[in-house]
PDB file of C-alpha atoms and ligand atoms in Angstrom:
ATOM      1  CA  MET A   1       1.999-102.715-202.761  1.00  0.00           C
ATOM      2  CA  ALA A   2       4.373-103.893-205.455  1.00  0.00           C
ATOM      3  CA  ASP A   3       6.363-101.054-206.876  1.00  0.00           C
ATOM      4  CA  ASN A   4       7.550-101.658-210.409  1.00  0.00           C
ATOM      5  CA  THR A   5       8.218 -98.029-211.198  1.00  0.00           C
ATOM      6  CA  VAL A   6      11.652 -96.748-212.132  1.00  0.00           C
ATOM      7  CA  ASN A   7      12.984 -93.401-213.227  1.00  0.00           C
ATOM      8  CA  ALA A   8      15.338 -94.445-215.998  1.00  0.00           C
ATOM      9  CA  VAL A   9      16.649 -91.529-218.067  1.00  0.00           C
ATOM     10  CA  GLY A  10      19.077 -91.450-220.954  1.00  0.00           C
ATOM     11  CA  GLY A  11      19.898 -89.832-224.235  1.00  0.00           C
ATOM     12  CA  CYS A  12      22.264 -89.273-227.103  1.00  0.00           C
ATOM     13  CA  ARG A  13      25.786 -87.879-227.106  1.00  0.00           C
ATOM     14  CA  CYS A  14      25.102 -84.374-228.405  1.00  0.00           C
ATOM     15  CA  GLU A  15      26.549 -81.677-226.180  1.00  0.00           C
ATOM     16  CA  THR A  16      23.917 -79.185-227.290  1.00  0.00           C
ATOM     17  CA  ASN A  17      20.232 -80.057-227.081  1.00  0.00           C
ATOM     18  CA  PRO A  18      20.641 -83.831-226.809  1.00  0.00           C
ATOM     19  CA  VAL A  19      17.792 -86.220-227.465  1.00  0.00           C
ATOM     20  CA  ARG A  20      16.541 -87.294-224.039  1.00  0.00           C
ATOM     21  CA  TYR A  21      14.234 -90.168-223.167  1.00  0.00           C
ATOM     22  CA  GLU A  22      12.854 -91.842-220.080  1.00  0.00           C
ATOM     23  CA  TYR A  23      10.948 -94.898-219.043  1.00  0.00           C
ATOM     24  CA  THR A  24       9.032 -95.222-215.834  1.00  0.00           C
ATOM     25  CA  GLN A  25       8.190 -98.915-215.545  1.00  0.00           C
ATOM     26  CA  GLU A  26      10.520-101.858-215.011  1.00  0.00           C
ATOM     27  CA  PRO A  27      11.582-103.512-218.266  1.00  0.00           C
ATOM     28  CA  TYR A  28       9.690-106.643-219.192  1.00  0.00           C
ATOM     29  CA  GLU A  29      13.142-108.166-219.567  1.00  0.00           C
ATOM     30  CA  VAL A  30      16.748-107.291-220.339  1.00  0.00           C
ATOM     31  CA  HIS A  31      18.941-109.332-222.655  1.00  0.00           C
ATOM     32  CA  TYR A  32      22.294-109.330-224.370  1.00  0.00           C
ATOM     33  CA  CYS A  33      21.890-109.373-228.151  1.00  0.00           C
ATOM     34  CA  LEU A  34      24.678-110.496-230.463  1.00  0.00           C
ATOM     35  CA  CYS A  35      22.761-110.138-233.738  1.00  0.00           C
ATOM     36  CA  THR A  36      24.611-108.432-236.555  1.00  0.00           C
ATOM     37  CA  ASP A  37      21.920-105.756-236.925  1.00  0.00           C
ATOM     38  CA  CYS A  38      22.413-104.554-233.347  1.00  0.00           C
ATOM     39  CA  THR A  39      26.180-104.824-233.373  1.00  0.00           C
ATOM     40  CA  ASP A  40      26.702-103.215-236.769  1.00  0.00           C
ATOM     41  CA  VAL A  41      24.542-100.166-236.150  1.00  0.00           C
ATOM     42  CA  CYS A  42      26.155 -99.611-232.747  1.00  0.00           C
ATOM     43  CA  GLY A  43      29.706-100.553-233.669  1.00  0.00           C
ATOM     44  CA  GLY A  44      29.742-102.687-230.562  1.00  0.00           C
ATOM     45  CA  ALA A  45      30.457-106.297-229.676  1.00  0.00           C
ATOM     46  CA  MET A  46      26.939-106.716-228.334  1.00  0.00           C
ATOM     47  CA  ALA A  47      23.802-104.825-227.508  1.00  0.00           C
ATOM     48  CA  VAL A  48      22.273-104.721-224.042  1.00  0.00           C
ATOM     49  CA  ILE A  49      18.552-104.359-224.626  1.00  0.00           C
ATOM     50  CA  ALA A  50      15.876-103.404-222.117  1.00  0.00           C
ATOM     51  CA  VAL A  51      12.405-104.368-223.351  1.00  0.00           C
ATOM     52  CA  VAL A  52      10.339-101.514-221.970  1.00  0.00           C
ATOM     53  CA  PRO A  53       6.534-101.139-221.873  1.00  0.00           C
ATOM     54  CA  LYS A  54       5.739 -98.725-224.679  1.00  0.00           C
ATOM     55  CA  ASP A  55       3.305 -96.633-222.643  1.00  0.00           C
ATOM     56  CA  SER A  56       6.011 -95.906-220.063  1.00  0.00           C
ATOM     57  CA  PHE A  57       8.574 -94.757-222.645  1.00  0.00           C
ATOM     58  CA  ARG A  58       8.761 -91.089-223.652  1.00  0.00           C
ATOM     59  CA  ILE A  59      11.040 -88.773-225.574  1.00  0.00           C
ATOM     60  CA  THR A  60      11.489 -85.773-223.296  1.00  0.00           C
ATOM     61  CA  GLN A  61      13.756 -83.550-225.402  1.00  0.00           C
ATOM     62  CA  ALA A  62      14.861 -82.951-229.007  1.00  0.00           C
ATOM     63  CA  ALA A  63      12.495 -85.480-230.593  1.00  0.00           C
ATOM     64  CA  ASP A  64      12.970 -83.623-233.897  1.00  0.00           C
ATOM     65  CA  LYS A  65      16.554 -84.940-234.097  1.00  0.00           C
ATOM     66  CA  ILE A  66      15.489 -88.593-234.109  1.00  0.00           C
ATOM     67  CA  ARG A  67      15.977 -90.457-237.374  1.00  0.00           C
ATOM     68  CA  ASN A  68      14.938 -93.964-238.360  1.00  0.00           C
ATOM     69  CA  PHE A  69      16.807 -96.777-240.048  1.00  0.00           C
ATOM     70  CA  ASP A  70      15.103-100.093-240.788  1.00  0.00           C
ATOM     71  CA  THR A  71      17.521-103.008-240.512  1.00  0.00           C
ATOM     72  CA  LYS A  72      14.574-105.190-241.500  1.00  0.00           C
ATOM     73  CA  PRO A  73      11.181-104.105-242.816  1.00  0.00           C
ATOM     74  CA  THR A  74       9.830-104.946-239.335  1.00  0.00           C
ATOM     75  CA  CYS A  75      12.686-103.482-237.275  1.00  0.00           C
ATOM     76  CA  HIS A  76      12.813 -99.702-236.877  1.00  0.00           C
ATOM     77  CA  ARG A  77      15.955 -98.300-235.277  1.00  0.00           C
ATOM     78  CA  LYS A  78      15.879 -94.828-233.776  1.00  0.00           C
ATOM     79  CA  PHE A  79      19.025 -92.762-233.612  1.00  0.00           C
ATOM     80  CA  CYS A  80      20.122 -89.165-233.310  1.00  0.00           C
ATOM     81  CA  GLY A  81      20.624 -87.636-236.748  1.00  0.00           C
ATOM     82  CA  GLU A  82      23.350 -85.371-235.377  1.00  0.00           C
ATOM     83  CA  CYS A  83      25.612 -87.563-233.223  1.00  0.00           C
ATOM     84  CA  GLY A  84      24.532 -90.946-234.599  1.00  0.00           C
ATOM     85  CA  CYS A  85      23.764 -92.520-231.246  1.00  0.00           C
ATOM     86  CA  HIS A  86      21.328 -95.456-231.495  1.00  0.00           C
ATOM     87  CA  MET A  87      19.016 -95.240-228.490  1.00  0.00           C
ATOM     88  CA  TYR A  88      16.110 -97.590-229.120  1.00  0.00           C
ATOM     89  CA  LEU A  89      14.263 -99.644-231.658  1.00  0.00           C
ATOM     90  CA  HIS A  90      10.739-100.735-232.354  1.00  0.00           C
ATOM     91  CA  VAL A  91      10.042-104.241-233.578  1.00  0.00           C
ATOM     92  CA  ASP A  92       6.649-104.853-235.181  1.00  0.00           C
ATOM     93  CA  ALA A  93       6.403-108.257-233.490  1.00  0.00           C
ATOM     94  CA  PHE A  94       6.400-106.518-230.086  1.00  0.00           C
ATOM     95  CA  PRO A  95       3.886-103.715-230.564  1.00  0.00           C
ATOM     96  CA  ASP A  96       3.528-102.997-226.837  1.00  0.00           C
ATOM     97  CA  PHE A  97       7.240-102.421-226.212  1.00  0.00           C
ATOM     98  CA  GLU A  98      10.189-100.266-227.127  1.00  0.00           C
ATOM     99  CA  LEU A  99      13.610-101.919-227.079  1.00  0.00           C
ATOM    100  CA  VAL A 100      16.068 -99.571-225.423  1.00  0.00           C
ATOM    101  CA  HIS A 101      19.836 -99.749-225.893  1.00  0.00           C
ATOM    102  CA  LEU A 102      20.480 -99.812-222.172  1.00  0.00           C
ATOM    103  CA  PRO A 103      24.028 -98.349-222.270  1.00  0.00           C
ATOM    104  CA  THR A 104      22.509 -95.067-223.507  1.00  0.00           C
ATOM    105  CA  LEU A 105      20.948 -94.619-220.075  1.00  0.00           C
ATOM    106  CA  ASP A 106      22.820 -92.126-217.960  1.00  0.00           C
ATOM    107  CA  ARG A 107      25.511 -93.906-215.988  1.00  0.00           C
ATOM    108  CA  GLY A 108      24.390 -94.692-212.479  1.00  0.00           C
ATOM    109  CA  VAL A 109      20.699 -94.778-213.363  1.00  0.00           C
ATOM    110  CA  ASP A 110      18.757 -97.819-212.171  1.00  0.00           C
ATOM    111  CA  ALA A 111      17.634 -99.631-215.331  1.00  0.00           C
ATOM    112  CA  GLY A 112      15.076-101.616-213.344  1.00  0.00           C
ATOM    113  CA  GLY A 113      16.370-105.020-214.427  1.00  0.00           C
ATOM    114  CA  GLU A 114      19.408-107.164-215.077  1.00  0.00           C
ATOM    115  CA  PRO A 115      20.260-109.160-218.218  1.00  0.00           C
ATOM    116  CA  ASP A 116      18.822-112.664-217.976  1.00  0.00           C
ATOM    117  CA  ARG A 117      20.010-114.330-221.182  1.00  0.00           C
ATOM    118  CA  TRP A 118      21.990-114.110-224.396  1.00  0.00           C
ATOM    119  CA  VAL A 119      20.278-114.183-227.776  1.00  0.00           C
ATOM    120  CA  PHE A 120      21.577-114.649-231.335  1.00  0.00           C
ATOM    121  CA  THR A 121      24.779-116.275-230.098  1.00  0.00           C
ATOM    122  CA  ASP A 122      25.188-117.843-233.565  1.00  0.00           C
ATOM    123  CA  SER A 123      25.907-114.319-234.841  1.00  0.00           C
ATOM    124  CA  LYS A 124      28.610-113.609-232.253  1.00  0.00           C
ATOM    125  CA  HIS A 125      31.635-111.818-233.652  1.00  0.00           C
ATOM    126  CA  PRO A 126      34.674-114.156-233.623  1.00  0.00           C
ATOM    127  CA  MET A 127      36.710-111.672-231.573  1.00  0.00           C
ATOM    128  CA  VAL A 128      34.134-111.704-228.778  1.00  0.00           C
ATOM    129  CA  ALA A 129      34.019-114.253-225.966  1.00  0.00           C
ATOM    130  CA  ILE A 130      30.825-114.726-223.993  1.00  0.00           C
ATOM    131  CA  PRO A 131      31.661-114.621-220.286  1.00  0.00           C
ATOM    132  CA  ASP A 132      30.950-117.666-218.145  1.00  0.00           C
ATOM    133  CA  ASP A 133      28.046-115.968-216.384  1.00  0.00           C
ATOM    134  CA  GLY A 134      25.709-118.953-216.180  1.00  0.00           C
ATOM    135  CA  LEU A 135      22.949-117.205-218.163  1.00  0.00           C
ATOM    136  CA  PRO A 136      21.030-119.122-220.859  1.00  0.00           C
ATOM    137  CA  ARG A 137      22.419-118.799-224.373  1.00  0.00           C
ATOM    138  CA  HIS A 138      20.150-118.981-227.376  1.00  0.00           C
ATOM    139  CA  PRO A 139      21.443-119.397-230.948  1.00  0.00           C
ATOM    140  CA  GLY A 140      18.653-117.172-232.284  1.00  0.00           C
ATOM    141  CA  TRP A 141      15.707-115.355-230.801  1.00  0.00           C
ATOM    142  CA  ALA A 142      14.002-116.975-227.803  1.00  0.00           C
ATOM    143  CA  GLY A 143      11.125-116.109-225.540  1.00  0.00           C
ATOM    144  CA  THR A 144      11.733-114.453-222.232  1.00  0.00           C
ATOM    145  CA  ALA A 145      13.336-116.328-219.369  1.00  0.00           C
ATOM    146  CA  ARG A 146      11.853-114.147-216.623  1.00  0.00           C
ATOM    147  CA  HIS A 147       8.180-114.026-217.360  1.00  0.00           C
ATOM    148  CA  GLY A 148       7.431-117.266-219.231  1.00  0.00           C
TER     149      GLY A 148
HETATM  150 ZN1   ZN B 201      22.705 -86.592-230.597  1.00  0.00          ZN
HETATM  151 ZN1   ZN B 202      19.940-107.591-231.894  1.00  0.00          ZN
END
């Protein structure tokens, strides 16, 4: 029997009563995102996004601390109102998924997938170099490489 279950747990950076989440099914896909919305809200050079089946994703602690910021009318970014950590986002175009900022998983946790492509490379910050990893690079959004 195919086992696509995982026990991926993560959360925000609060020392007291952190927001905690989990997902229990393998991500549909994982990608590196270089779009300015992801990078600006995270203060990072890129985002590593796990596209997780919505019905396997749960907030397990401190849901009342979660705040929302829409970087687009269709893109709802969820972060901790106390420490500011961006943990996941919901995109209206993908109603059956939550998009998890994979580095907010606890270190050492099995995310259930590996990045398979780069998206929004046209938005790459000039100080960032994409490693020669052989993965497909897409100037904007692109459909999944893994599942067709
Ligand atoms: Zn927090
Ligand atoms: Zn992005």
